[in-house]
PDB file of C-alpha atoms in Angstrom:
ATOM      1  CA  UNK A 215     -14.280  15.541  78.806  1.00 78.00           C
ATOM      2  CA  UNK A 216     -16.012  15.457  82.041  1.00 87.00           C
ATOM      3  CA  UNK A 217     -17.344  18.989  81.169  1.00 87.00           C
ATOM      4  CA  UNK A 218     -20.169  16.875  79.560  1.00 88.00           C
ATOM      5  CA  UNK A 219     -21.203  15.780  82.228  1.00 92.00           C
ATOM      6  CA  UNK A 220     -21.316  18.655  84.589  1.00 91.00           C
ATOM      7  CA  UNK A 221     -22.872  20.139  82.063  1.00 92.00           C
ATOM      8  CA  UNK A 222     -25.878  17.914  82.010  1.00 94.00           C
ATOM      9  CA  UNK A 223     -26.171  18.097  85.487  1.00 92.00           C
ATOM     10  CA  UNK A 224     -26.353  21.871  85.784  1.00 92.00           C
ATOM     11  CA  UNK A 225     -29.096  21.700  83.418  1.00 94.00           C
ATOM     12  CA  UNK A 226     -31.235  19.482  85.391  1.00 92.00           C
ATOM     13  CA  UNK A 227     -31.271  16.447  83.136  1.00 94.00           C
ATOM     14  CA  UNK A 228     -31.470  13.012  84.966  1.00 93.00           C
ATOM     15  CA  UNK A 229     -28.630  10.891  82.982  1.00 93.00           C
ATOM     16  CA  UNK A 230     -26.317   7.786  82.951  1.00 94.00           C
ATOM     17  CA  UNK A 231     -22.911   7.859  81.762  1.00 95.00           C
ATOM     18  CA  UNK A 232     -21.809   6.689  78.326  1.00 94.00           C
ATOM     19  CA  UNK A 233     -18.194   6.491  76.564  1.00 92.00           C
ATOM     20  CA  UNK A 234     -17.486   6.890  73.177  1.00 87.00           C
ATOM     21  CA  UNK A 235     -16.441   8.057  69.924  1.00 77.00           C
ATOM     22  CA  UNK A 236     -17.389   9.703  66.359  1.00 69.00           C
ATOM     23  CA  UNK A 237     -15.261   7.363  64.713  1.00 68.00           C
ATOM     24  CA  UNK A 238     -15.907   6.255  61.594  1.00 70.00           C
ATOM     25  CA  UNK A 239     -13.084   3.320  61.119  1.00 73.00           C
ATOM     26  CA  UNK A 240     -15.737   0.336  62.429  1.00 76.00           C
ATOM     27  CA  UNK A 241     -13.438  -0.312  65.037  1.00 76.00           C
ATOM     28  CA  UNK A 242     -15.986   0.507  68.012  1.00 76.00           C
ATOM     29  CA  UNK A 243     -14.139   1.141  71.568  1.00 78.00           C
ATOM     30  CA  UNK A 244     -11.228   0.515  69.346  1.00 80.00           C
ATOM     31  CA  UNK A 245     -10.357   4.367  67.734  1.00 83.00           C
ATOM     32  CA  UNK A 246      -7.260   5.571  68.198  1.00 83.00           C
ATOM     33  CA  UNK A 247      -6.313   9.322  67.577  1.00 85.00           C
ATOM     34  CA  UNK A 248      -3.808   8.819  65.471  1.00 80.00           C
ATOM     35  CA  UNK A 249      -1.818  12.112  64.002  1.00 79.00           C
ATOM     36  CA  UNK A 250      -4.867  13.774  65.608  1.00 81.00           C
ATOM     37  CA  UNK A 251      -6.736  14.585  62.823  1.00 79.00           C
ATOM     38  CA  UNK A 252     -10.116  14.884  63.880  1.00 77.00           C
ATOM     39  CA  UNK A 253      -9.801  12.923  67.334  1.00 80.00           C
ATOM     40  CA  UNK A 254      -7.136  13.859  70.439  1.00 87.00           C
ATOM     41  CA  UNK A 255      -8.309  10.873  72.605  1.00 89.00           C
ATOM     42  CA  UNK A 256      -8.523   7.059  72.220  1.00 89.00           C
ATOM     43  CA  UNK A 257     -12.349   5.907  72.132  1.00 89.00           C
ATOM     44  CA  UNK A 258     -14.054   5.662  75.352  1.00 92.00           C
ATOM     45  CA  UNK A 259     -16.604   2.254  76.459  1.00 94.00           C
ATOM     46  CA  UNK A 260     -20.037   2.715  77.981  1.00 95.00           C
ATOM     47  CA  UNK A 261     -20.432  -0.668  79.881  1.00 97.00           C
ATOM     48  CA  UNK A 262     -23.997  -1.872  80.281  1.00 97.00           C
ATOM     49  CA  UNK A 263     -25.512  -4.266  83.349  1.00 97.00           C
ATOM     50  CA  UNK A 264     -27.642  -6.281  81.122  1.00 97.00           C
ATOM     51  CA  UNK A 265     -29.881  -9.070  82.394  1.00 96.00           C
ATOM     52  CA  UNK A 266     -29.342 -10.712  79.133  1.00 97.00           C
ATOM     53  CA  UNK A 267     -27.205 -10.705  76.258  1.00 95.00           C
ATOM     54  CA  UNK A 268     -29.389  -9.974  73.627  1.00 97.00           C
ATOM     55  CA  UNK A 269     -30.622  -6.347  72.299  1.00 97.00           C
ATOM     56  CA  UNK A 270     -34.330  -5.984  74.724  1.00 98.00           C
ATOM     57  CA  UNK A 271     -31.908  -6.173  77.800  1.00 98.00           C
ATOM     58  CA  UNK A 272     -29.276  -3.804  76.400  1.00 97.00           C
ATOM     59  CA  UNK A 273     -32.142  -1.166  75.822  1.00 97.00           C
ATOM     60  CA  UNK A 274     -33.552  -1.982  79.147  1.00 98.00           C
ATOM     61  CA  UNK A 275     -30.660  -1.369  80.927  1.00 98.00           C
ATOM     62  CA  UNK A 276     -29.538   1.577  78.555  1.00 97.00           C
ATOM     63  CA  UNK A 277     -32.940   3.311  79.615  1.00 97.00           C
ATOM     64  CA  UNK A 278     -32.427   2.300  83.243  1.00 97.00           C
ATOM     65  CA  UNK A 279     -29.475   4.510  82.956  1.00 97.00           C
ATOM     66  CA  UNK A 280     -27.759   1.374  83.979  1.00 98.00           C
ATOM     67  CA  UNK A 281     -24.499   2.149  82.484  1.00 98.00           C
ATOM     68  CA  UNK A 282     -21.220   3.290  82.966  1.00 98.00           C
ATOM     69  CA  UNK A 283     -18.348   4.534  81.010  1.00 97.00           C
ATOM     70  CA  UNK A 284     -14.596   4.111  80.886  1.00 97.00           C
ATOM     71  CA  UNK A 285     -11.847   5.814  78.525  1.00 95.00           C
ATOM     72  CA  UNK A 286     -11.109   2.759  77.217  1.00 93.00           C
ATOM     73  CA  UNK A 287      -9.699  -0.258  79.875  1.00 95.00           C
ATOM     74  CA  UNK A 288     -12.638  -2.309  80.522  1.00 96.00           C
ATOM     75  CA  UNK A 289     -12.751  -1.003  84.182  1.00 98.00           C
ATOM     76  CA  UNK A 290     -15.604  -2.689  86.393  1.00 98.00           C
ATOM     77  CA  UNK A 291     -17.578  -0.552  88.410  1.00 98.00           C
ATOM     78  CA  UNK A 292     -20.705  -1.016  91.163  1.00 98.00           C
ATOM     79  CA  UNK A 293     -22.109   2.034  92.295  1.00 98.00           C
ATOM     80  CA  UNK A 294     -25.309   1.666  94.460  1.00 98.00           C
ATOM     81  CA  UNK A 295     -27.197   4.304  96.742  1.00 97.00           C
ATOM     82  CA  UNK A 296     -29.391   2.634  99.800  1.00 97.00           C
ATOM     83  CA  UNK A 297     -29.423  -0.406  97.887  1.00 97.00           C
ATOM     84  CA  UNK A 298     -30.706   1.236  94.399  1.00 98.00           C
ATOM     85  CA  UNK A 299     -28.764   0.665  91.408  1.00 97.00           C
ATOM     86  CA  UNK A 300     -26.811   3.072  89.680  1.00 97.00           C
ATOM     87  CA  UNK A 301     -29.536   5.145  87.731  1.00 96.00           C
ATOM     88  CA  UNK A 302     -31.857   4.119  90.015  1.00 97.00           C
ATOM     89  CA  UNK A 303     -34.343   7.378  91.421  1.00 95.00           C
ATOM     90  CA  UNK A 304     -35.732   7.247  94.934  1.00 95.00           C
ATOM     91  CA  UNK A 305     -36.961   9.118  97.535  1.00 95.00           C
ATOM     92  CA  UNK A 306     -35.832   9.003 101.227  1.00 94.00           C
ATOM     93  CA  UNK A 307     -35.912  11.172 104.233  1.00 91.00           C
ATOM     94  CA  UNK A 308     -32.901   9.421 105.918  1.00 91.00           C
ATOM     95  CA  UNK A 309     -28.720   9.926 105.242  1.00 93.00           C
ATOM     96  CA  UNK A 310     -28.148   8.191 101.730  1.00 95.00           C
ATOM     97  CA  UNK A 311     -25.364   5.379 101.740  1.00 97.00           C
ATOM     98  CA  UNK A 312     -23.503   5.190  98.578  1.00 97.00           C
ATOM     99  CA  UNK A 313     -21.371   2.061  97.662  1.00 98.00           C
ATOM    100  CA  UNK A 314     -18.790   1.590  95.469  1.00 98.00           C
ATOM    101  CA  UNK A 315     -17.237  -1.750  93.605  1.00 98.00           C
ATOM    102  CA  UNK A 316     -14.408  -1.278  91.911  1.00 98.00           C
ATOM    103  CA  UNK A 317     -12.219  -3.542  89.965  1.00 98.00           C
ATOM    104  CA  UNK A 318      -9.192  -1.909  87.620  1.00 98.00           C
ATOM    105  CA  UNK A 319      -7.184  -3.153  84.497  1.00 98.00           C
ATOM    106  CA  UNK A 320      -3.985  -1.238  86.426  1.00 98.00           C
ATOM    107  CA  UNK A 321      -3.423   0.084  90.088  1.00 98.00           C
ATOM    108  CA  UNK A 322      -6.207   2.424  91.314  1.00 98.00           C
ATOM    109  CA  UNK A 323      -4.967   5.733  92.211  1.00 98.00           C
ATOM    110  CA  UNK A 324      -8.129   7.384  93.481  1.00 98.00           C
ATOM    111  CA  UNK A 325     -11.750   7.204  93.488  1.00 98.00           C
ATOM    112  CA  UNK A 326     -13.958  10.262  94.176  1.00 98.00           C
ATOM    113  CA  UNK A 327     -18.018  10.608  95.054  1.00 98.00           C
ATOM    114  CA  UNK A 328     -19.271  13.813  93.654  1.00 97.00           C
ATOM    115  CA  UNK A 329     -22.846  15.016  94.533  1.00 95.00           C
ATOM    116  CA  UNK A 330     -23.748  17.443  92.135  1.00 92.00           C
ATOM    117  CA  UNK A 331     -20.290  18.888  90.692  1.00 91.00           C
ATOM    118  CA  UNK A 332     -18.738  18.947  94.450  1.00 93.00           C
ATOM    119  CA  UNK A 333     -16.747  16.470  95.448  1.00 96.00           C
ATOM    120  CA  UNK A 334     -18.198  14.711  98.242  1.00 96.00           C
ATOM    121  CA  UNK A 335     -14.759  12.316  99.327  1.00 97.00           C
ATOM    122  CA  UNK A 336     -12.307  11.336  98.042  1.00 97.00           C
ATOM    123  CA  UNK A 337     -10.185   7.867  98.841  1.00 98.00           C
ATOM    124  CA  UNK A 338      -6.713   7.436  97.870  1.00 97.00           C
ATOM    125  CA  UNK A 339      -5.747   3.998  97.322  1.00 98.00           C
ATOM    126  CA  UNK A 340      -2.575   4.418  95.413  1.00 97.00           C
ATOM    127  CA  UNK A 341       0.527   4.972  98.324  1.00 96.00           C
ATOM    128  CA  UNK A 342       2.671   7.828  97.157  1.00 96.00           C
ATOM    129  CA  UNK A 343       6.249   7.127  96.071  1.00 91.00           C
ATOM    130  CA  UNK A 344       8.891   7.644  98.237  1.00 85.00           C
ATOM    131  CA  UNK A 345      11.356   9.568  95.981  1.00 92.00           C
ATOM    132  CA  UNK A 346       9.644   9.774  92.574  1.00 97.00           C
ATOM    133  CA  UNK A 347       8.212  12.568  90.764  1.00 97.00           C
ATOM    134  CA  UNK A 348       4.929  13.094  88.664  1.00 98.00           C
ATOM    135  CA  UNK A 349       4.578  16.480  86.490  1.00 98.00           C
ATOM    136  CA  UNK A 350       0.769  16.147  85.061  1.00 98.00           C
ATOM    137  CA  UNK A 351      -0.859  18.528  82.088  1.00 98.00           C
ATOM    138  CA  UNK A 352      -3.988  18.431  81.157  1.00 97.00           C
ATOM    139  CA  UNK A 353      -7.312  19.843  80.559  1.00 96.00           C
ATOM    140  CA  UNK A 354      -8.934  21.389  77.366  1.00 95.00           C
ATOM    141  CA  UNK A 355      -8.462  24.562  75.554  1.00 95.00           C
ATOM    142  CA  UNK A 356     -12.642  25.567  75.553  1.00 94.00           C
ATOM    143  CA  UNK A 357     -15.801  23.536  75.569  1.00 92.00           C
ATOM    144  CA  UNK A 358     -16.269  22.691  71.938  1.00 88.00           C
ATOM    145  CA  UNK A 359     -15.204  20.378  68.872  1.00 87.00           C
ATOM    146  CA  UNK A 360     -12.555  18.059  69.059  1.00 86.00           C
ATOM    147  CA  UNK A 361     -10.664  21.093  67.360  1.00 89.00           C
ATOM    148  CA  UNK A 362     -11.671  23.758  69.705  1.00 93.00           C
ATOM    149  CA  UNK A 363     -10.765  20.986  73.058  1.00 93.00           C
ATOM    150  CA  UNK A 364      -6.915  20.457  71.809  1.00 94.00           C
ATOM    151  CA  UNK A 365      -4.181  22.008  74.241  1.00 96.00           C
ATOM    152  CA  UNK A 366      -0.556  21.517  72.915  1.00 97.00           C
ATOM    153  CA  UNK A 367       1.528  21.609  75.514  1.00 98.00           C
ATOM    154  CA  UNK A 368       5.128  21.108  73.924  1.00 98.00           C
ATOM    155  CA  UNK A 369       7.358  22.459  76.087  1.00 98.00           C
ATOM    156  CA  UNK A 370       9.979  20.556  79.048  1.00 98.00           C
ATOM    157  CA  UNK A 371      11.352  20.548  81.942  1.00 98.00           C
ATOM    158  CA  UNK A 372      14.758  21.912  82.898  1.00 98.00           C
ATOM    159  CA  UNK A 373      16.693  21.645  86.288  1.00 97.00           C
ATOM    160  CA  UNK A 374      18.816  24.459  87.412  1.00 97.00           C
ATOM    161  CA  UNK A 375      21.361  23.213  89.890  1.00 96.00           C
ATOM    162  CA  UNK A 376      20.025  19.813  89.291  1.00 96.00           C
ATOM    163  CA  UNK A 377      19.177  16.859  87.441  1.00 97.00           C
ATOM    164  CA  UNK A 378      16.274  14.970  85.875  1.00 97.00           C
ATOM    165  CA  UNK A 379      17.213  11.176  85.809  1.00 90.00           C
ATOM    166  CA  UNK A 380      14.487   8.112  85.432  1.00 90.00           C
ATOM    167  CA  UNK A 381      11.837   9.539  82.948  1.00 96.00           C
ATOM    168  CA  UNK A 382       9.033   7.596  82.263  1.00 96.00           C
ATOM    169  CA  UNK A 383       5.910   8.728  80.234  1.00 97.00           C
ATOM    170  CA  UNK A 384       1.992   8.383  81.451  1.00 97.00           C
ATOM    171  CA  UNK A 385      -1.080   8.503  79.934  1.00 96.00           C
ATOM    172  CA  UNK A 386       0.280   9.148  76.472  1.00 96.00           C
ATOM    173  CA  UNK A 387      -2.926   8.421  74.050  1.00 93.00           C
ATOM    174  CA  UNK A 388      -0.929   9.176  70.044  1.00 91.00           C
ATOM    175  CA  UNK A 389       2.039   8.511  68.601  1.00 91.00           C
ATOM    176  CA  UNK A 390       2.709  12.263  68.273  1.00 93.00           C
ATOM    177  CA  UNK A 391       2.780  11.997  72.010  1.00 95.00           C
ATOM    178  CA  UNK A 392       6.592  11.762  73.235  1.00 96.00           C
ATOM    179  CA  UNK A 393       9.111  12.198  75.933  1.00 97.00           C
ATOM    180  CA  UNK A 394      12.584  12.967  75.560  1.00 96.00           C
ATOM    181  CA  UNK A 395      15.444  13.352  77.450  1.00 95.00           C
ATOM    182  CA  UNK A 396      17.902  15.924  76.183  1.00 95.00           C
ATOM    183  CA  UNK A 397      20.338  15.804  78.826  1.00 95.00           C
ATOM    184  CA  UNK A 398      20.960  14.746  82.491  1.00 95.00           C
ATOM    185  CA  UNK A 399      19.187  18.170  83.076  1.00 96.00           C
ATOM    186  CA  UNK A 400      16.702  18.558  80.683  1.00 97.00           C
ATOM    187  CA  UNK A 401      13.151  16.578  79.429  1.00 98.00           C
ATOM    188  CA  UNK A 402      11.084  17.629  76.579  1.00 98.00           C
ATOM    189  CA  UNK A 403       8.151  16.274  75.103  1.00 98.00           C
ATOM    190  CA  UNK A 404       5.526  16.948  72.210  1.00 97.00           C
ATOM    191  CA  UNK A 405       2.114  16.695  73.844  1.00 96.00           C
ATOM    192  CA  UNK A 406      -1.719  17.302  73.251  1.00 96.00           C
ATOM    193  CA  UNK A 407      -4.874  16.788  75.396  1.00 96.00           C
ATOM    194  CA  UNK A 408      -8.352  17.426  75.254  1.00 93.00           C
ATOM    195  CA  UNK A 409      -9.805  16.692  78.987  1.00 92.00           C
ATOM    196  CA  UNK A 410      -7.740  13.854  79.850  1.00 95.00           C
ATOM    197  CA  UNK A 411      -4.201  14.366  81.213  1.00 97.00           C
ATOM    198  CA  UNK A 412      -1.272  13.178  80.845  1.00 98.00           C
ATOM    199  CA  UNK A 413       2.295  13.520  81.844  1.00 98.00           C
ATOM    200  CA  UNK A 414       6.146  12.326  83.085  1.00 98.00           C
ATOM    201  CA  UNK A 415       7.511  10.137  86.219  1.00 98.00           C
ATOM    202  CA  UNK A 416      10.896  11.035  86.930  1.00 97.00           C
ATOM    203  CA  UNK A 417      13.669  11.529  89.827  1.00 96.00           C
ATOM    204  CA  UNK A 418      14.112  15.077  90.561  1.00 96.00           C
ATOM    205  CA  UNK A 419      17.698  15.448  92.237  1.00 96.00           C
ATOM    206  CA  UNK A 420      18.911  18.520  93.949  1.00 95.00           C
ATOM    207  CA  UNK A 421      19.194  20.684  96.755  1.00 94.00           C
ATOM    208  CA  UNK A 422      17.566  23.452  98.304  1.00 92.00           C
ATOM    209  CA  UNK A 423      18.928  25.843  96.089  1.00 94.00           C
ATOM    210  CA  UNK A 424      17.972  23.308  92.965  1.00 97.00           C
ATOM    211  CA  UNK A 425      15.179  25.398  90.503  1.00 97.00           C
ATOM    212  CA  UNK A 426      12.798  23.369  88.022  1.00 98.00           C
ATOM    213  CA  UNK A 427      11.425  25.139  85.038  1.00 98.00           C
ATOM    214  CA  UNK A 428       7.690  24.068  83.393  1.00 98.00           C
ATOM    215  CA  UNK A 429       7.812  25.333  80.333  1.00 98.00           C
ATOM    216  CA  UNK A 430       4.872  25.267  77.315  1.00 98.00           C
ATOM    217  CA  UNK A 431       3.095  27.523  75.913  1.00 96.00           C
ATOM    218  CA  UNK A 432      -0.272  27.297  77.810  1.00 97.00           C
ATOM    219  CA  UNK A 433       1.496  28.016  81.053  1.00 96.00           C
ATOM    220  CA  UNK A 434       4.957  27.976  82.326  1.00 98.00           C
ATOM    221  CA  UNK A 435       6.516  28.303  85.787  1.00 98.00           C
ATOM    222  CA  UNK A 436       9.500  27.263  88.396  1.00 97.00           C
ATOM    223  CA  UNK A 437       9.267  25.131  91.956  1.00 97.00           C
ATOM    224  CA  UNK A 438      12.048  23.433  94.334  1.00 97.00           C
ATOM    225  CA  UNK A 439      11.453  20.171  95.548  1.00 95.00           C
ATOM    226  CA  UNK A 440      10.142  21.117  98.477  1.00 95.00           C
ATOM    227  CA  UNK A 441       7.144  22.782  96.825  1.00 96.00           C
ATOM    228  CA  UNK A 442       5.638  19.512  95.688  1.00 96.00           C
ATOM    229  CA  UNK A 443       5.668  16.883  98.770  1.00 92.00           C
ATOM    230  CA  UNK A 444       4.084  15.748 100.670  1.00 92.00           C
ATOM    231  CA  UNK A 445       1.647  18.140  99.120  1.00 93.00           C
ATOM    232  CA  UNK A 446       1.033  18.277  95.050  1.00 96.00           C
ATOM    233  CA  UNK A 447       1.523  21.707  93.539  1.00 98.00           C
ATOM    234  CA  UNK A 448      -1.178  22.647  91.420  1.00 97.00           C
ATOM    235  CA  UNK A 449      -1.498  25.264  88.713  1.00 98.00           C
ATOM    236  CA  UNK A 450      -4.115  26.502  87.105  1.00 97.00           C
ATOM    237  CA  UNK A 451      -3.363  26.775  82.840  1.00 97.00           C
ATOM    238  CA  UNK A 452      -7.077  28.718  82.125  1.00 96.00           C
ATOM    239  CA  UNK A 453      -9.318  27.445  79.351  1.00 95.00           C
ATOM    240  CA  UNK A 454     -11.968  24.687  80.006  1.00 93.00           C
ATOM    241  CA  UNK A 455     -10.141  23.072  83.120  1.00 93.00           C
ATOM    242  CA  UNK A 456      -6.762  23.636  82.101  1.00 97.00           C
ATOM    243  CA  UNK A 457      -3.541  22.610  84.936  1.00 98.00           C
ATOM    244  CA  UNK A 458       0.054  21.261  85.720  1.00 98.00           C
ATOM    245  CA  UNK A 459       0.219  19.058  88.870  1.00 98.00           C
ATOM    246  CA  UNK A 460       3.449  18.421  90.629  1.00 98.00           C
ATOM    247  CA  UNK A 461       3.476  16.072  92.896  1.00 97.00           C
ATOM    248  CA  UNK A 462       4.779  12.578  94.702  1.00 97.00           C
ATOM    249  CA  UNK A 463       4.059   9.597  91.682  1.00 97.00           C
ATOM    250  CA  UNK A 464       1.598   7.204  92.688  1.00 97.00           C
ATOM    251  CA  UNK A 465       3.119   3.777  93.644  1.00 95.00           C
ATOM    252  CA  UNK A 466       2.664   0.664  90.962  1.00 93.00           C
ATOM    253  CA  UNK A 467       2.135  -1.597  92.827  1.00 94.00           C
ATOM    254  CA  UNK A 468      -1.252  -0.563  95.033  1.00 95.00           C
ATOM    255  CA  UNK A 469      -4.227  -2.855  94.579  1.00 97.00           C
ATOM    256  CA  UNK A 470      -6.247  -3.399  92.032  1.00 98.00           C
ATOM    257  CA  UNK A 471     -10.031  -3.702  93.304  1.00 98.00           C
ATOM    258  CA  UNK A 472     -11.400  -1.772  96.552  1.00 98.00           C
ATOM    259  CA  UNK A 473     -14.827  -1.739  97.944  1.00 98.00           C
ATOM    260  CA  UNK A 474     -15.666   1.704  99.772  1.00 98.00           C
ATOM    261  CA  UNK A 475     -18.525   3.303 101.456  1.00 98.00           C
ATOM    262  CA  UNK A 476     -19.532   6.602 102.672  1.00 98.00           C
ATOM    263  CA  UNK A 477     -22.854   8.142 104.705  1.00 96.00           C
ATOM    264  CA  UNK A 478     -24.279  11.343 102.974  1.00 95.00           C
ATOM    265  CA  UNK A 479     -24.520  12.948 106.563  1.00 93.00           C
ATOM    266  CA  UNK A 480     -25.850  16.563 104.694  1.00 89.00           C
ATOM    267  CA  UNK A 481     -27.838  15.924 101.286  1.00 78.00           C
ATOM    268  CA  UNK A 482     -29.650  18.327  99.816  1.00 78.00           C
ATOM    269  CA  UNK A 483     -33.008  18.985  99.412  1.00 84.00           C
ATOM    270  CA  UNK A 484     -34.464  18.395  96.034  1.00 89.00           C
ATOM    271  CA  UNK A 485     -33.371  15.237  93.993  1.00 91.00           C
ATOM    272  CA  UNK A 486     -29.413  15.213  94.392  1.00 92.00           C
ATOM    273  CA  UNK A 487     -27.163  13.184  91.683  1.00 94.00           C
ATOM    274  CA  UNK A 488     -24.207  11.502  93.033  1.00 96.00           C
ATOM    275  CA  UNK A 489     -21.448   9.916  90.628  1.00 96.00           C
ATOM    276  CA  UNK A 490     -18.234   8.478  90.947  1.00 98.00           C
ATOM    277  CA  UNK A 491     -14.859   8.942  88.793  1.00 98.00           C
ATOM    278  CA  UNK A 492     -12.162   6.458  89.135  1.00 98.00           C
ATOM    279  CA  UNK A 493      -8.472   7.040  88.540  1.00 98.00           C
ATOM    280  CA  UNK A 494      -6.197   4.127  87.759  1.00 98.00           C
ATOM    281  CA  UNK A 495      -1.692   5.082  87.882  1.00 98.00           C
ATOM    282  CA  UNK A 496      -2.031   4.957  84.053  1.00 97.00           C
ATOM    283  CA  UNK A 497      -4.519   7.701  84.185  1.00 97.00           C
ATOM    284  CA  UNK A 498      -7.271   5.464  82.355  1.00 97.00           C
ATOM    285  CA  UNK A 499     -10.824   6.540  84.355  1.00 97.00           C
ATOM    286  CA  UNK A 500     -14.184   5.034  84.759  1.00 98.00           C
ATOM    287  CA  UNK A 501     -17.563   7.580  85.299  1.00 98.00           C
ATOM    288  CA  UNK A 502     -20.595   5.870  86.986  1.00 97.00           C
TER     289      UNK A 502
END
């Protein structure tokens, strides 16, 4: 949950970015949530630039704050400021330069530079599909315990004057995670998350007249086709960052790696923290 780290920030504290678990199986960066339990979320990594394999360079760089984390994939990521390492502090009086290295395990869909909790820019990479649909939940239900973060969001989708045809699930993380389709005009599923997101592609057919219903329990509504392209809609579900997303489905097949850079033309006074989040199609993410 990136409340964590927002968190952390608004406090003051000068941090790095881990991933991980409580999991108790010895199966580190391996945890899966199972029937949910007492976990909603596969196991994140915390990747570590290390000048050596061996335990004085892991603590060297863990103290550097030379780490990043992922929500699993072993994502690479480069993040540098001016030249400075990520969890590198320095002073300057000039326009800082942040770039970013990124390599994915699937098709990057995004990548975002934050300064503070605002996003700064944000790049998409991932073209959007021409005729496909992506309906996104997500979010958690308050800032808490693993049992106080879960959102269920059973519920479906229903066409009125329309059909739903080419379902195909994303970012499912349990086996108690599933998509069905009823009918040429119906999808349900049985869904929980707990900060992440996750969701359905499909083909939304109709015409102008053509209805969709979102309907769970945390938030339900209705849009035409028109509402949701080029433009996503968005709706806000409450809690600790709760939302639907309707919108054009990212394309497979965009590229894997990208190098970007951007000029910090307005910083603000008084030691700033930039990050980065990256967004692969899959909805796996890496946090630098």
């Amino acid at each position: 949950s990136e409340w964590f780290v927002e968190d952390a920030l608004n406090r003051g504290y000068r941090v790095g970015i881990t991933g991980g678990a409580d999991g108790v199986m010895g199966r580190s960066g391996a945890c899966r949530p199972g029937r949910r339990v007492s976990r909603n979320v596969r196991s994140g990594l915390t990747a570590v630039f290390a000048k050596e394999l061996d335990r004085e360079s892991l603590w060297e760089a863990l103290h550097a704050r030379r780490c990043y984390a992922t929500s699993g994939p072993r994502i690479l990521l480069w993040v540098a400021v001016d030249g400075h390492p990520m969890g590198a502090s320095y002073e300057t009086d000039g326009s800082p330069e942040i770039s970013i290295q990124v390599q994915g395990t699937a098709p990057i869909e995004h990548v975002d530079l934050l300064r503070g909790t605002t996003v700064l820019k944000r790049w998409p990479v991932a073209e959007p599909s021409a005729n496909l649909t992506r309906v996104l939940w997500g979010g958690a239900e308050k800032r808490g315990t693993a049992g106080e973060q879960k959102v269920l969001w059973d519920g479906g989708l229903r066409a009125v004057g329309g059909e739903i045809t080419s379902v195909l699930p994303v970012g499912l993380q349990s086996g108690t995670d599933q998509v069905r389709r009823i009918s040429r005009g119906q999808v349900s599923w049985s869904s929980a998350t707990a900060g992440n997101d996750m969701g359905v592609i499909c083909l939304l057919e109709g015409n102008e007249g053509t209805r969709f219903q979102f309907e769970t329990a945390p938030c339900a509504f209705e849009f035409s086709i028109a509402q949701t392209s080029p433009k996503a809609l968005r709706v806000d579900a409450g809690g600790a960052g709760k939302f639907v997303e309707v919108g054009p489905a990212p394309a497979e097949d965009g590229p894997l790696g990208v190098e970007l850079s951007f000029g910090d033309e307005e910083p603000l006074g008084g030691e700033i923290p930039y990050w980065v989040r990256v967004v692969q199609v899959d909805r796996a993410r890496a946090w630098s």
